[in-house]
mmCIF file with all atom_site columns, C-alpha atoms in Angstrom:
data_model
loop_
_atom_site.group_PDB
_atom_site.id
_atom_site.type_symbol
_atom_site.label_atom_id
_atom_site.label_alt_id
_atom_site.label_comp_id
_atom_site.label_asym_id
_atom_site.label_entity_id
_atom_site.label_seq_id
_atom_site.pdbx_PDB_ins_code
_atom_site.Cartn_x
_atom_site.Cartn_y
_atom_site.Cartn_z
_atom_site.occupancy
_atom_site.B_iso_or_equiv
_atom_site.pdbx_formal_charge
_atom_site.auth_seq_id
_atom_site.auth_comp_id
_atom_site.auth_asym_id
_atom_site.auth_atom_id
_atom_site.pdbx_PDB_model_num
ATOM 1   C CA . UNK T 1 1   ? -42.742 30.916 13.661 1.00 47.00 ? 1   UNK T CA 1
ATOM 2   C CA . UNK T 1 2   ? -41.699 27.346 12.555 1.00 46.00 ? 2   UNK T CA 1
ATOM 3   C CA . UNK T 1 3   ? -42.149 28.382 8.828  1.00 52.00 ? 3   UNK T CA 1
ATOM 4   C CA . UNK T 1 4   ? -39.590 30.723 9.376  1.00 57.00 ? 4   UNK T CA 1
ATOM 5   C CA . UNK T 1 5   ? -35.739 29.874 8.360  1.00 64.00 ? 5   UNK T CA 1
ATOM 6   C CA . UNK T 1 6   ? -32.610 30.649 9.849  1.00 62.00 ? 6   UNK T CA 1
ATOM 7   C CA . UNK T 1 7   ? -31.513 32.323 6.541  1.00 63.00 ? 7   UNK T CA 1
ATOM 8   C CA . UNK T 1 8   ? -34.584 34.722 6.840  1.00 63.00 ? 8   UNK T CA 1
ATOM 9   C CA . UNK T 1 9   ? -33.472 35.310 10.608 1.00 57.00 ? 9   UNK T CA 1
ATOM 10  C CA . UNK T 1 10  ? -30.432 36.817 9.399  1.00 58.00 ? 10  UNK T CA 1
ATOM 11  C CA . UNK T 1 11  ? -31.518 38.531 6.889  1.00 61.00 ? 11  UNK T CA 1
ATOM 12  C CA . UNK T 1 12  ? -33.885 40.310 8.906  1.00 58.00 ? 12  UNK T CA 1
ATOM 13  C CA . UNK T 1 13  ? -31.180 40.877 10.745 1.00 57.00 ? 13  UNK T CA 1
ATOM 14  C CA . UNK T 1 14  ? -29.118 42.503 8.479  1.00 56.00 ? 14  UNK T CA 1
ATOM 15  C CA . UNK T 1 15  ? -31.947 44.819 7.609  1.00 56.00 ? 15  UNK T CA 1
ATOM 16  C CA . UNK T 1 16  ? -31.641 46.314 11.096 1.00 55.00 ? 16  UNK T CA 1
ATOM 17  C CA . UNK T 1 17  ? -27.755 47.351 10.302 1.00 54.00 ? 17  UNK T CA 1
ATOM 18  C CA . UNK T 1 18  ? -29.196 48.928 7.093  1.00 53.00 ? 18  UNK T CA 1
ATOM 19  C CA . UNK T 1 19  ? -32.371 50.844 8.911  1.00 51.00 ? 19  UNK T CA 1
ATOM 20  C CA . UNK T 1 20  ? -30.142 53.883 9.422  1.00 46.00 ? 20  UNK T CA 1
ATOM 21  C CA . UNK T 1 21  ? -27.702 55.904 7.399  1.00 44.00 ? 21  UNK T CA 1
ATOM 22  C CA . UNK T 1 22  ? -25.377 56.277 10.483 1.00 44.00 ? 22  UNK T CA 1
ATOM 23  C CA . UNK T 1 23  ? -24.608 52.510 10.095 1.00 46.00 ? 23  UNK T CA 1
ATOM 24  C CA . UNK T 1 24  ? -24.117 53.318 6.637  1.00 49.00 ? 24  UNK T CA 1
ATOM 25  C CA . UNK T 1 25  ? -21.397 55.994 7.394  1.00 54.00 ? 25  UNK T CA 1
ATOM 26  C CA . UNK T 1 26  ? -19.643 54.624 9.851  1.00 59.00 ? 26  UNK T CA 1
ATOM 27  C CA . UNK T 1 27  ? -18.585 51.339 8.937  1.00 65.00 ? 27  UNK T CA 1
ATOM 28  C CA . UNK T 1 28  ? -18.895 47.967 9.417  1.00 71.00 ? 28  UNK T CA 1
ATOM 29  C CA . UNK T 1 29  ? -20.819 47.049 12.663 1.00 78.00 ? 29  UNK T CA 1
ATOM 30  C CA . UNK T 1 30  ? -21.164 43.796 14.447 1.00 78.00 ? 30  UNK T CA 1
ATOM 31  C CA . UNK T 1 31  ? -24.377 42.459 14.698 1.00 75.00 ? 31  UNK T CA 1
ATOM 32  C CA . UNK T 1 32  ? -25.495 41.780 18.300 1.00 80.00 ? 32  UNK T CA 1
ATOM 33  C CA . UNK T 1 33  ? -28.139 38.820 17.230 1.00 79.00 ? 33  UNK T CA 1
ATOM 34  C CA . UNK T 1 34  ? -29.141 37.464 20.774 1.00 83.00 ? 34  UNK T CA 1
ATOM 35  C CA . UNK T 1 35  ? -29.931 33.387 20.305 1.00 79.00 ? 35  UNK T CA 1
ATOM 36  C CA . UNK T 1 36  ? -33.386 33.749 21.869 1.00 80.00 ? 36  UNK T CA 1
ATOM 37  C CA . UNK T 1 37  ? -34.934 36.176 19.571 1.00 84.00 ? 37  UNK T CA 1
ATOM 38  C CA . UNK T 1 38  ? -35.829 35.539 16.222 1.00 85.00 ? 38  UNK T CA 1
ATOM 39  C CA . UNK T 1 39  ? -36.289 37.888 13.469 1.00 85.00 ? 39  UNK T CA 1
ATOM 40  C CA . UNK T 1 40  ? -38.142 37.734 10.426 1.00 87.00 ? 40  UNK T CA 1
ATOM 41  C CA . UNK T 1 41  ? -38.730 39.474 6.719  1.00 84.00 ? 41  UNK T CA 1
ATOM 42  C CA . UNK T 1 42  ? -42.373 39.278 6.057  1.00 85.00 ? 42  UNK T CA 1
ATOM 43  C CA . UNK T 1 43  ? -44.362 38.879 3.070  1.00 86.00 ? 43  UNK T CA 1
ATOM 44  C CA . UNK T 1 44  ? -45.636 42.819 3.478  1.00 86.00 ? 44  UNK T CA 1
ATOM 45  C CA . UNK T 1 45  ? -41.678 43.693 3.434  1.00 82.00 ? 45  UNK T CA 1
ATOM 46  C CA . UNK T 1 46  ? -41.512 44.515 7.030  1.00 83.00 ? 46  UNK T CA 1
ATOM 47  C CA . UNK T 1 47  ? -39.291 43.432 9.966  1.00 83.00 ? 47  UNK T CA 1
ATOM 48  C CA . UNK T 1 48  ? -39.861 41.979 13.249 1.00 86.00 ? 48  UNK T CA 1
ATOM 49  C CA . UNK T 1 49  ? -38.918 39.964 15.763 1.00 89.00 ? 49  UNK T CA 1
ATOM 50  C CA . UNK T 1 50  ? -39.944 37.335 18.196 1.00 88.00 ? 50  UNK T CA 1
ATOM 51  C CA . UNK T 1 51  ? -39.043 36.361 21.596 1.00 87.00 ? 51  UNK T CA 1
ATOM 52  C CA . UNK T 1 52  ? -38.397 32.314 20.750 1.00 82.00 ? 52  UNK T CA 1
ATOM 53  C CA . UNK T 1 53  ? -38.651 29.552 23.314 1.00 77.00 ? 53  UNK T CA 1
ATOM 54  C CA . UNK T 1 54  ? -37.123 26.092 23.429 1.00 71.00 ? 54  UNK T CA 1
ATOM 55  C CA . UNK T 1 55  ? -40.269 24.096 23.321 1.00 75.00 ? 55  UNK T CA 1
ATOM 56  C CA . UNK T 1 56  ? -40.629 23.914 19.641 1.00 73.00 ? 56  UNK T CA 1
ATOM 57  C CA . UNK T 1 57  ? -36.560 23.991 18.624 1.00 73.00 ? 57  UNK T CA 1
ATOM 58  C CA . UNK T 1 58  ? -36.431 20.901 16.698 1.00 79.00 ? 58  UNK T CA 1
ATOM 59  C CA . UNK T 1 59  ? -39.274 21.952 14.451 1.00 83.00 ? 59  UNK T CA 1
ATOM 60  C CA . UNK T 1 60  ? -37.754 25.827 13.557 1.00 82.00 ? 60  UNK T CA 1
ATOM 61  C CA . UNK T 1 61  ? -34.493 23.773 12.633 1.00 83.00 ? 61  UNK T CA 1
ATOM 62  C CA . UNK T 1 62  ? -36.544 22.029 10.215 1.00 87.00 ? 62  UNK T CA 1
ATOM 63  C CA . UNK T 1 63  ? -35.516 22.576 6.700  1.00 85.00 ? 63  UNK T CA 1
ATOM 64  C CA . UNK T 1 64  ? -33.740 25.396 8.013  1.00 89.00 ? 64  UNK T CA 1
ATOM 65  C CA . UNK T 1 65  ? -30.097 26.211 5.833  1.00 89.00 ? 65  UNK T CA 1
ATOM 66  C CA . UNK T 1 66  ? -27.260 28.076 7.308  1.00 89.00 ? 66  UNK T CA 1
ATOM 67  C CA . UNK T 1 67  ? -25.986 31.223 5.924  1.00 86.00 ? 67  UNK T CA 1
ATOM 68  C CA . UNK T 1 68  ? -22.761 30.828 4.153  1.00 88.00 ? 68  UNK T CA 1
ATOM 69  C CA . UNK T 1 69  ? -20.540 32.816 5.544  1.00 85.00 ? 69  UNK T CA 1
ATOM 70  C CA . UNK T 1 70  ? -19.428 35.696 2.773  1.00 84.00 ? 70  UNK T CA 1
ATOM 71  C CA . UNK T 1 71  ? -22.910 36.705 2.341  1.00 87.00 ? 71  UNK T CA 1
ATOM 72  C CA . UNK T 1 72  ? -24.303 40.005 1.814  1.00 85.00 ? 72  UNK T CA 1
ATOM 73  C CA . UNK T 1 73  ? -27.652 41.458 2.466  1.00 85.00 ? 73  UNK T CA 1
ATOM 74  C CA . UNK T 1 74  ? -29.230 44.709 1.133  1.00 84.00 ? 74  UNK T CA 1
ATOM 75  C CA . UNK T 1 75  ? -31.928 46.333 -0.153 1.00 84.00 ? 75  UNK T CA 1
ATOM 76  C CA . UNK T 1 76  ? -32.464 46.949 -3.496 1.00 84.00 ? 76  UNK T CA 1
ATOM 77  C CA . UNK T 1 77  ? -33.995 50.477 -5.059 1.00 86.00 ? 77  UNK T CA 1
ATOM 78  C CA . UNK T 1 78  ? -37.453 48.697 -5.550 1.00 85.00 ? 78  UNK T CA 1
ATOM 79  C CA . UNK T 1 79  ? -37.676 48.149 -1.747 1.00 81.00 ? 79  UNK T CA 1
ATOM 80  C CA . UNK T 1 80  ? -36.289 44.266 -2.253 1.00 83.00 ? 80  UNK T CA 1
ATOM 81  C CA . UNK T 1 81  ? -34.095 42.784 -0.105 1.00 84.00 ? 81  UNK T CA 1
ATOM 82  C CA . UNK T 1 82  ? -31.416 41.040 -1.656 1.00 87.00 ? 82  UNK T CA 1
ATOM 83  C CA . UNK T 1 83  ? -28.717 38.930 -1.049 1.00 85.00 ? 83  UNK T CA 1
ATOM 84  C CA . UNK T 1 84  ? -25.352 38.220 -2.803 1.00 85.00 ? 84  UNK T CA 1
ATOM 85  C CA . UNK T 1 85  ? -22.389 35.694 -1.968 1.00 84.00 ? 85  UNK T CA 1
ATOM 86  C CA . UNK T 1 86  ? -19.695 36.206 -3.396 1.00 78.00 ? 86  UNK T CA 1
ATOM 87  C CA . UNK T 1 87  ? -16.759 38.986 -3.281 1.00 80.00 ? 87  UNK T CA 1
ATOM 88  C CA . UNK T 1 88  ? -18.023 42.281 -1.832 1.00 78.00 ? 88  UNK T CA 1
ATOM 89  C CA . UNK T 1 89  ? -14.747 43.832 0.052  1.00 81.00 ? 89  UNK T CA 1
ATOM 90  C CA . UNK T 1 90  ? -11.848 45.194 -1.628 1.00 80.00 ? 90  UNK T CA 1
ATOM 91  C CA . UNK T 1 91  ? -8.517  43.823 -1.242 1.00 81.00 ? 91  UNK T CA 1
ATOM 92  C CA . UNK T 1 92  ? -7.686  46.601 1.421  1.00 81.00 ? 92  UNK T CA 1
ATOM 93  C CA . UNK T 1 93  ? -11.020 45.653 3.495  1.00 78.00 ? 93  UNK T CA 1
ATOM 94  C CA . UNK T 1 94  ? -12.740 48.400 2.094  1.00 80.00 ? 94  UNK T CA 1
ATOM 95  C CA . UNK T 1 95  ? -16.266 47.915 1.329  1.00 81.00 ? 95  UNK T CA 1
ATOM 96  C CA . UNK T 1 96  ? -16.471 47.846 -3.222 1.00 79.00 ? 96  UNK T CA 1
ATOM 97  C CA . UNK T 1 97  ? -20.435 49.382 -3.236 1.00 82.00 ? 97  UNK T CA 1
ATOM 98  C CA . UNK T 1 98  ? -19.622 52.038 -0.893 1.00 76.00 ? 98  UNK T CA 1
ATOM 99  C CA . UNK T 1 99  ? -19.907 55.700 -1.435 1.00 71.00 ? 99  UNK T CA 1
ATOM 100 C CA . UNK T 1 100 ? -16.847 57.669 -3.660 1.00 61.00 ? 100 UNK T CA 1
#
């Protein structure tokens, strides 16, 4: 677990928002990321989490780099995840990759 970055935390987390097409319809959703759990992307391309402790903190912050905020996750048609700062709502709030 100490390999593992904050940046891949989110992301993982971000998967879960994308792991149904009722997220996808409805809108944006609030993640509910809980600050003892971790979550991860793993080299096989599946998700998971991790009930996390405080005894090793200092080492999981690490070489750890926060998420700018303005950052999207997704996955990609070859089964990549992804990620893209930069612009990705219209000026009305709409989402710009969404569906016609």
């Amino acid at each position: 677990m100490t390999s593992i970055s904050i940046k891949t935390v989110l992301t993982v987390a971000m998967l879960a928002g994308f792991s149904t097409t009722a997220f996808a319809q409805a809108g944006p959703t609030p993640w509910e990321l809980k600050s003892d759990m971790g979550y991860a992307y793993g080299k096989d391309g599946k998700t998971l989490s991790y009930k996390m402790g405080t005894n090793n903190a200092g080492l999981l912050l690490k070489g750890a780099k926060k998420v700018p905020r303005g950052t999207l996750f997704f996955i990609g048609q070859n089964g990549q995840l992804y990620m893209r700062s930069g612009p990705y709502l219209e000026g009305d709030g709409k989402f710009m990759f969404g569906s016609n």
